[in-house]
Amino acid sequence: MYKVGIIGFFLVITIIGIIATKKVSNSADYFVSGRSASTLLVVGSLVASLLSAVAFTGEAGMSYDGFPLVMVLFATIMACGYIFGAVFFGRYIRRSNALTLPEFFGKRFNSKKVRRAAGVTTVVAIAAYLISVTQESALLLSSVLEINYVPAMIIMWFVYTTLTFLSGAKGVLITDTLMFLFF
């Protein structure tokens, strides 16, 4: 039963990516969903990111191993980051019409060096997050589907990379919100 559910979910995500591709007509659509995402989609994406495989397995494992305060501290810091980021910086980023944080910092400080540094920081942070989530998801997938870890890792990478490349922010917001509602 789990196998059918997981395969079905991956198919739904891929279909959503294909459908959302038709709504992407320029770089603003791809990077920031045309600046027209609903509150539900934005909140759903943020919560799904917060409650990803890292929270379900990594932080739960830390708590189980005797570090519940660390788990509470991490969760609090992440939640505060989302709140402070939106409240204190969101309006400035939106007003700048920048499509990415590196572009925003480059415009804000009128510096290509700052933009490059922000770009490198963004890529490193997202890469670390994606490696963590992919490993955790592949571990769960390999256990549920009873397949080896490496094929499970390739499947996980393929599914979210395909979705992101096809539809950009639009597809990611929709599928993240579906995951949030499922959680």
C-alpha positions as a printed NumPy array, in Angstrom:
array([[  0.   ,   0.   ,   0.   ],
       [  2.83 ,   2.413,   0.869],
       [  4.509,   1.652,  -2.437],
       [  1.405,   2.577,  -4.412],
       [  0.995,   5.788,  -2.397],
       [  4.599,   6.884,  -2.922],
       [  4.627,   6.099,  -6.636],
       [  1.264,   7.849,  -7.012],
       [  2.548,  10.905,  -5.15 ],
       [  5.625,  11.109,  -7.393],
       [  3.401,  10.88 , -10.46 ],
       [  1.129,  13.638,  -9.126],
       [  4.144,  15.886,  -8.465],
       [  5.482,  15.27 , -11.977],
       [  2.075,  15.975, -13.561],
       [  1.781,  19.197, -11.545],
       [  5.23 ,  20.2  , -12.797],
       [  4.175,  19.614, -16.381],
       [  0.904,  21.557, -15.932],
       [  2.634,  24.437, -14.101],
       [  5.175,  24.67 , -16.938],
       [  2.42 ,  25.993, -19.189],
       [  1.943,  28.955, -16.833],
       [  5.618,  29.977, -16.923],
       [  6.169,  32.581, -19.619],
       [  9.089,  34.674, -18.288],
       [ 11.818,  34.722, -15.644],
       [  9.54 ,  36.383, -13.048],
       [  7.085,  33.49 , -13.422],
       [  9.907,  30.984, -13.041],
       [ 11.773,  32.538, -10.094],
       [  9.02 ,  34.235,  -8.044],
       [  5.79 ,  32.782,  -9.439],
       [  5.036,  36.04 , -11.226],
       [  4.83 ,  37.741,  -7.799],
       [  1.246,  36.515,  -7.621],
       [  1.378,  33.532,  -5.26 ],
       [ -1.424,  33.345,  -2.725],
       [ -0.795,  33.434,   1.006],
       [ -1.764,  29.754,   1.235],
       [  0.895,  28.771,  -1.32 ],
       [  3.628,  30.82 ,   0.365],
       [  2.768,  29.602,   3.88 ],
       [  2.353,  26.041,   2.615],
       [  5.791,  26.115,   1.011],
       [  7.449,  27.564,   4.111],
       [  5.83 ,  25.066,   6.469],
       [  6.604,  22.139,   4.155],
       [ 10.238,  23.25 ,   4.053],
       [ 10.312,  23.501,   7.835],
       [  8.648,  20.095,   8.269],
       [ 10.714,  18.341,   5.617],
       [ 12.552,  15.071,   6.063],
       [ 15.11 ,  16.952,   8.159],
       [ 12.518,  17.728,  10.838],
       [ 10.802,  14.338,  10.69 ],
       [ 13.926,  12.21 ,  10.86 ],
       [ 16.959,  14.307,  11.756],
       [ 15.523,  16.361,  14.577],
       [ 13.353,  13.51 ,  15.818],
       [ 16.455,  11.311,  15.909],
       [ 18.35 ,  13.948,  17.889],
       [ 15.504,  14.12 ,  20.371],
       [ 15.372,  10.334,  20.644],
       [ 19.141,  10.247,  21.288],
       [ 18.678,  12.528,  24.297],
       [ 18.924,  16.002,  22.788],
       [ 15.334,  17.31 ,  22.869],
       [ 16.452,  20.822,  23.822],
       [ 18.61 ,  21.027,  20.697],
       [ 15.598,  20.041,  18.609],
       [ 13.44 ,  22.705,  20.247],
       [ 16.202,  25.294,  19.795],
       [ 16.63 ,  24.482,  16.073],
       [ 12.884,  24.584,  15.458],
       [ 12.601,  27.932,  17.265],
       [ 15.49 ,  29.473,  15.334],
       [ 14.052,  28.296,  11.998],
       [ 10.569,  29.592,  12.832],
       [ 11.988,  32.947,  13.921],
       [ 13.997,  33.139,  10.707],
       [ 10.849,  32.727,   8.636],
       [  8.968,  35.337,  10.662],
       [ 11.782,  37.913,  10.852],
       [ 12.658,  37.377,   7.209],
       [  9.113,  38.058,   6.058],
       [  8.349,  40.903,   8.476],
       [ 11.613,  42.831,   8.329],
       [ 13.034,  42.067,   4.894],
       [ 10.196,  40.887,   2.668],
       [  8.903,  44.335,   1.785],
       [ 12.364,  45.577,   0.782],
       [ 12.994,  42.577,  -1.428],
       [  9.588,  42.977,  -3.069],
       [ 10.072,  46.725,  -3.688],
       [ 13.442,  46.122,  -5.312],
       [ 11.817,  43.913,  -7.988],
       [ 14.795,  41.566,  -7.607],
       [ 14.126,  37.984,  -8.658],
       [ 16.76 ,  36.459,  -6.349],
       [ 18.414,  37.356,  -3.043],
       [ 21.828,  37.776,  -4.696],
       [ 20.26 ,  40.227,  -7.151],
       [ 18.671,  42.108,  -4.232],
       [ 21.963,  42.418,  -2.326],
       [ 23.801,  43.416,  -5.512],
       [ 21.299,  46.236,  -6.11 ],
       [ 21.122,  47.222,  -2.439],
       [ 24.878,  47.674,  -2.077],
       [ 25.545,  48.51 ,  -5.737],
       [ 28.274,  45.89 ,  -5.8  ],
       [ 29.003,  42.937,  -8.029],
       [ 31.227,  41.477,  -5.283],
       [ 28.372,  41.524,  -2.77 ],
       [ 26.078,  39.959,  -5.363],
       [ 28.61 ,  37.194,  -6.026],
       [ 29.108,  36.576,  -2.292],
       [ 25.337,  36.387,  -1.79 ],
       [ 25.09 ,  34.032,  -4.757],
       [ 27.779,  31.721,  -3.394],
       [ 26.177,  31.779,   0.07 ],
       [ 22.76 ,  30.98 ,  -1.419],
       [ 24.082,  28.107,  -3.536],
       [ 26.033,  26.598,  -0.613],
       [ 23.057,  26.876,   1.771],
       [ 20.577,  25.415,  -0.72 ],
       [ 23.02 ,  22.645,  -1.667],
       [ 23.465,  21.668,   1.995],
       [ 19.706,  21.676,   2.517],
       [ 19.03 ,  19.628,  -0.637],
       [ 21.738,  17.09 ,   0.21 ],
       [ 20.248,  16.629,   3.662],
       [ 16.663,  16.344,   2.421],
       [ 17.628,  14.04 ,  -0.452],
       [ 19.559,  11.71 ,   1.835],
       [ 16.763,  11.545,   4.393],
       [ 14.07 ,  11.078,   1.739],
       [ 16.118,   8.435,  -0.071],
       [ 16.611,   6.562,   3.192],
       [ 12.865,   6.519,   3.813],
       [ 12.107,   5.672,   0.175],
       [ 14.592,   2.785,   0.126],
       [ 13.059,   1.404,   3.307],
       [  9.437,   1.681,   2.153],
       [  9.997,   0.471,  -1.427],
       [ 12.562,  -2.116,  -0.298],
       [ 15.148,  -0.974,  -2.83 ],
       [ 18.814,  -0.044,  -2.454],
       [ 19.752,   3.387,  -1.176],
       [ 21.528,   4.579,  -4.351],
       [ 18.551,   4.025,  -6.708],
       [ 16.302,   5.655,  -4.095],
       [ 18.647,   8.671,  -4.025],
       [ 18.551,   8.919,  -7.827],
       [ 14.736,   8.701,  -7.843],
       [ 14.437,  11.467,  -5.214],
       [ 16.887,  13.716,  -7.029],
       [ 15.195,  13.11 , -10.381],
       [ 11.683,  13.866,  -9.091],
       [ 12.423,  17.211,  -7.447],
       [ 14.954,  18.328, -10.054],
       [ 12.507,  17.596, -12.867],
       [  9.726,  19.459, -11.07 ],
       [ 11.927,  22.482, -10.38 ],
       [ 13.436,  22.651, -13.867],
       [ 10.038,  22.289, -15.506],
       [  7.971,  24.738, -13.512],
       [ 10.182,  26.834, -11.247],
       [  8.556,  28.559,  -8.289],
       [  5.004,  27.943,  -9.496],
       [  5.315,  24.152,  -9.403],
       [  7.371,  24.134,  -6.216],
       [  4.84 ,  26.311,  -4.37 ],
       [  1.949,  24.082,  -5.431],
       [  3.643,  20.79 ,  -4.543],
       [  5.079,  22.142,  -1.281],
       [  1.595,  23.27 ,  -0.277],
       [  0.191,  19.838,  -1.121],
       [  2.857,  18.301,   1.11 ],
       [  2.031,  20.813,   3.858],
       [ -1.666,  19.908,   3.68 ],
       [ -0.754,  16.213,   3.685],
       [  1.46 ,  16.632,   6.775]])
